[in-house]
Amino acid sequence: GAGVSQSPRYKVAKRGQDVALRCDPISGHVSLFWYQQALGQGPEFLTYFQNEAQLDKSGLPSDRFFAERPEGSVSTLKIQRTQQEDSAVYLCASSPGIYEKLFFGSGTQLSVL
Amino acid sequence: DQQVKQNSPSLSVQEGRISILNCDYTNSMFDYFLWYKKYPAEGPTFLISISSIKDKNEDGRFTVFLNKSAKHLSLHIVPSQPGDSAVYFCAARRIGSGNTGKLIFGQGTTLQVKP
């Protein structure tokens, strides 16, 4: 595709529900990042994939957060038993290599009620 | 621990004038710095970058200055245009063995350019 695609664009969940957020990176991009952006803040790193390998998950805030990229392209960020503090915009970014500029998707805005 | 700081949440500038956005960092291991621009309901888009071996990089109306001794960088936009109105994020990363290239972002500065 032309850019990084994320779905859904908006997600409303009741507290305790599980959610799954999808990211379609630019075709052929090796690196894929997930970021969390709270209101009025900058994006905060969650996790990084190089192809299908998850090389860095140091930013995941708790074991309720899980990410995968099984075939080295599409990635899913799953949040189990959502809490109100999980409300944020979740951004996915991809890049052709390791130290190249990141291309961001428009994000998924998650609201937990 | 905020490693990249943008201490001005907002900035308002008249069209045609210079906009100066500032960024400070604390980690001396950062060796590459980037500015991203974000419009509402869109993801951040890359604007300009600078390596730590340089002190200035210019691209059209945009210039980034790096002062390593002060751990400070700034983005200059000259002349400012109404279409430049957006949130600007400063970001930094380490290049080297074992690093993933992840970016550490500042909190952002909202720039408003008035016609």
GROMACS .gro file of C-alpha atoms in nm, chain A residues 43-87:
model
   45
   43PRO     CA    1   0.457   0.909   2.145
   44GLU     CA    2   0.608   0.658   2.387
   45PHE     CA    3   0.782   0.344   2.262
   46LEU     CA    4   0.609   0.013   2.328
   47THR     CA    5   0.777  -0.254   2.119
   48TYR     CA    6   0.989  -0.322   1.810
   49PHE     CA    7   0.994  -0.596   1.547
   50GLN     CA    8   1.262  -0.674   1.293
   51ASN     CA    9   1.076  -0.888   1.041
   52GLU     CA   10   0.892  -1.143   1.259
   53ALA     CA   11   1.131  -1.120   1.554
   54GLN     CA   12   1.027  -0.906   1.850
   55LEU     CA   13   1.363  -0.763   1.951
   56ASP     CA   14   1.253  -0.508   2.206
   57LYS     CA   15   0.943  -0.510   2.422
   58SER     CA   16   1.082  -0.296   2.701
   59GLY     CA   17   0.811  -0.033   2.661
   60LEU     CA   18   0.510  -0.259   2.711
   61PRO     CA   19   0.351  -0.126   3.032
   62SER     CA   20   0.226  -0.457   3.168
   63ASP     CA   21   0.178  -0.822   3.081
   64ARG     CA   22  -0.171  -0.730   2.959
   65PHE     CA   23  -0.004  -0.593   2.646
   66PHE     CA   24   0.104  -0.836   2.379
   67ALA     CA   25   0.222  -0.781   2.020
   68GLU     CA   26   0.295  -1.014   1.734
   69ARG     CA   27   0.408  -1.005   1.372
   70PRO     CA   28   0.400  -1.371   1.275
   71GLU     CA   29   0.488  -1.343   0.906
   72GLY     CA   30   0.700  -1.033   0.920
   73SER     CA   31   0.438  -0.802   0.771
   74VAL     CA   32   0.105  -0.732   0.946
   75SER     CA   33   0.128  -0.676   1.320
   76THR     CA   34  -0.133  -0.693   1.593
   77LEU     CA   35  -0.119  -0.524   1.932
   78LYS     CA   36  -0.345  -0.694   2.182
   79ILE     CA   37  -0.450  -0.548   2.514
   80GLN     CA   38  -0.618  -0.780   2.760
   81ARG     CA   39  -0.856  -0.672   3.036
   82THR     CA   40  -0.841  -0.307   2.931
   83GLN     CA   41  -0.818  -0.038   3.198
   84GLN     CA   42  -0.906   0.332   3.177
   85GLU     CA   43  -0.538   0.424   3.180
   86ASP     CA   44  -0.498   0.234   2.851
   87SER     CA   45  -0.699   0.508   2.677
   0.00000   0.00000   0.00000
